[in-house]
Structure formats: structure tokens, C-alpha cells
Amino acid sequence: MKDLMGMMGKVKEMQAKMEKVQADIAALSIEGKAGGGMVTVVLDGKGNMTGIKIDPSMFREDDVEILEDLIVAAHKDAKDKGEAQAAEKMASITAGLPLPPGMKFPF
């Protein structure tokens, strides 16, 4: 019975740590760039776009397709960086858990 109580205590500790890490991740502000900084996208920790900066030189009629591609690329850059930061923060919590490779936590 002692083992069960100890395990329950560890579960509560892990749950508290998980909530803190999730709050930290949600508060992140991740910047992604494309085109050598011509387009910058800012995402929050949940992947929602919170800002975009476009160099004024991109506002030419013949550059519309390039601009669209750069926005998509900057968004992907920011998203990839955010996922990497979130995975890094979660790794500190899940370090001792025997999770299968590639499994994301929380589920």
C-alpha cells in the first residue's frame, strides 16, 4: 500500500509540473523568418499567428507569389521552432517515462 501512496504522490507532482510546463509553452513567442528576414511571422506557444512583418520592398505586384511563399515558409519556420522548444520543455518531465519513440506527451 505504501508503494501505491508513493506512486500517487509522484503522479500529483508530475501533474503540477505538467501544468507549469504547458503554461510556459503557451506563453512562448516564436519568431520564424524567410527570405533572409524579408518576412517574419510570430506565433504563440499554441501555434496561433500573433504577428507578421513584411519588408516594404515586397509590396510590388510582380512579387505577390514570392511573398505568399515567404509567408508560408516563415510560418513553417516558426512552427518548427515552437515544436522543438515545446519538446525540449516536455523532455524534462517525461525523461523517466518509458514512452515509445515518436509519441508526443501530453497525448
C-alpha positions as a LaTeX table, in Angstrom:
\begin{tabular}{lrrr}
\hline
Residue & $x$ (\AA) & $y$ (\AA) & $z$ (\AA) \\
\hline
Met1 & 0.00 & 0.00 & 0.00 \\
Lys2 & 2.94 & 2.32 & 0.66 \\
Asp3 & 4.06 & 1.93 & $-2.95$ \\
Leu4 & 0.62 & 2.97 & $-4.16$ \\
Met5 & 0.65 & 6.08 & $-1.98$ \\
Gly6 & 4.14 & 6.94 & $-3.15$ \\
Met7 & 3.13 & 6.49 & $-6.77$ \\
Met8 & 0.05 & 8.71 & $-6.26$ \\
Gly9 & 2.28 & 11.41 & $-4.78$ \\
Lys10 & 4.59 & 11.23 & $-7.81$ \\
Val11 & 1.61 & 11.43 & $-10.16$ \\
Lys12 & 0.43 & 14.63 & $-8.41$ \\
Glu13 & 3.94 & 16.09 & $-8.61$ \\
Met14 & 4.16 & 15.26 & $-12.30$ \\
Gln15 & 0.71 & 16.72 & $-12.92$ \\
Ala16 & 1.74 & 20.01 & $-11.28$ \\
Lys17 & 4.95 & 20.10 & $-13.32$ \\
Met18 & 2.99 & 19.32 & $-16.49$ \\
Glu19 & 0.59 & 22.21 & $-15.86$ \\
Lys20 & 3.50 & 24.60 & $-15.33$ \\
Val21 & 5.28 & 23.45 & $-18.50$ \\
Gln22 & 2.06 & 23.72 & $-20.52$ \\
Ala23 & 1.60 & 27.28 & $-19.24$ \\
Asp24 & 5.24 & 28.06 & $-20.12$ \\
Ile25 & 4.75 & 26.65 & $-23.62$ \\
Ala26 & 1.53 & 28.62 & $-24.14$ \\
Ala27 & 3.38 & 31.82 & $-23.16$ \\
Leu28 & 6.14 & 31.31 & $-25.75$ \\
Ser29 & 6.58 & 33.79 & $-28.57$ \\
Ile30 & 8.33 & 32.14 & $-31.51$ \\
Glu31 & 9.66 & 34.06 & $-34.49$ \\
Gly32 & 10.11 & 32.45 & $-37.89$ \\
Lys33 & 11.84 & 34.15 & $-40.81$ \\
Ala34 & 12.02 & 33.60 & $-44.55$ \\
Gly35 & 13.66 & 35.32 & $-47.46$ \\
Gly36 & 16.61 & 36.48 & $-45.40$ \\
Gly37 & 14.31 & 38.28 & $-42.98$ \\
Met38 & 12.05 & 39.81 & $-45.64$ \\
Val39 & 9.08 & 38.09 & $-43.94$ \\
Thr40 & 8.84 & 37.43 & $-40.21$ \\
Val41 & 5.97 & 35.55 & $-38.57$ \\
Val42 & 5.37 & 35.42 & $-34.82$ \\
Leu43 & 3.47 & 32.51 & $-33.26$ \\
Asp44 & 2.37 & 31.89 & $-29.70$ \\
Gly45 & 3.15 & 28.60 & $-27.97$ \\
Lys46 & $-0.07$ & 27.06 & $-29.26$ \\
Gly47 & 0.84 & 27.77 & $-32.89$ \\
Asn48 & $-1.50$ & 30.72 & $-33.40$ \\
Met49 & $-0.10$ & 33.55 & $-35.51$ \\
Thr50 & 0.15 & 36.70 & $-33.41$ \\
Gly51 & 2.10 & 38.90 & $-35.78$ \\
Ile52 & 3.63 & 39.29 & $-39.19$ \\
Lys53 & 6.23 & 41.73 & $-40.53$ \\
Ile54 & 6.84 & 42.18 & $-44.24$ \\
Asp55 & 9.64 & 44.25 & $-45.71$ \\
Pro56 & 8.02 & 47.08 & $-47.74$ \\
Ser57 & 10.13 & 46.19 & $-50.77$ \\
Met58 & 7.97 & 43.06 & $-51.15$ \\
Phe59 & 4.88 & 45.12 & $-51.99$ \\
Arg60 & 5.23 & 45.00 & $-55.73$ \\
Glu61 & 2.63 & 43.46 & $-57.98$ \\
Asp62 & 5.08 & 41.07 & $-59.61$ \\
Asp63 & 6.27 & 39.73 & $-56.21$ \\
Val64 & 2.88 & 38.51 & $-54.92$ \\
Glu65 & 3.60 & 34.80 & $-55.40$ \\
Ile66 & 7.03 & 35.15 & $-53.84$ \\
Leu67 & 5.53 & 36.99 & $-50.87$ \\
Glu68 & 2.89 & 34.29 & $-50.40$ \\
Asp69 & 5.58 & 31.59 & $-50.45$ \\
Leu70 & 7.71 & 33.52 & $-47.96$ \\
Ile71 & 4.79 & 33.88 & $-45.55$ \\
Val72 & 4.18 & 30.13 & $-45.66$ \\
Ala73 & 7.91 & 29.44 & $-45.19$ \\
Ala74 & 8.19 & 31.86 & $-42.25$ \\
His75 & 5.14 & 30.28 & $-40.62$ \\
Lys76 & 6.67 & 26.81 & $-41.01$ \\
Asp77 & 9.98 & 28.05 & $-39.59$ \\
Ala78 & 8.24 & 29.47 & $-36.51$ \\
Lys79 & 6.09 & 26.36 & $-36.08$ \\
Asp80 & 9.12 & 24.05 & $-36.28$ \\
Lys81 & 10.99 & 26.17 & $-33.73$ \\
Gly82 & 7.96 & 26.19 & $-31.41$ \\
Glu83 & 7.56 & 22.42 & $-31.60$ \\
Ala84 & 11.26 & 21.97 & $-30.84$ \\
Gln85 & 11.05 & 24.28 & $-27.81$ \\
Ala86 & 7.91 & 22.52 & $-26.56$ \\
Ala87 & 9.53 & 19.10 & $-26.99$ \\
Glu88 & 12.58 & 20.30 & $-25.08$ \\
Lys89 & 10.45 & 21.54 & $-22.18$ \\
Met90 & 8.37 & 18.34 & $-22.11$ \\
Ala91 & 11.51 & 16.17 & $-22.18$ \\
Ser92 & 12.42 & 17.36 & $-18.70$ \\
Ile93 & 9.13 & 15.97 & $-17.39$ \\
Thr94 & 8.93 & 12.77 & $-19.40$ \\
Ala95 & 12.62 & 11.85 & $-19.01$ \\
Gly96 & 11.92 & 8.87 & $-16.76$ \\
Leu97 & 8.81 & 7.61 & $-18.52$ \\
Pro98 & 9.06 & 4.64 & $-20.86$ \\
Leu99 & 7.22 & 6.24 & $-23.82$ \\
Pro100 & 7.54 & 4.70 & $-27.28$ \\
Pro101 & 9.71 & 6.67 & $-29.73$ \\
Gly102 & 7.82 & 9.42 & $-31.53$ \\
Met103 & 4.99 & 9.51 & $-29.02$ \\
Lys104 & 4.09 & 13.06 & $-28.06$ \\
Phe105 & 3.16 & 13.89 & $-24.47$ \\
Pro106 & 0.59 & 15.03 & $-23.48$ \\
Phe107 & $-1.45$ & 12.82 & $-25.74$ \\
\hline
\end{tabular}
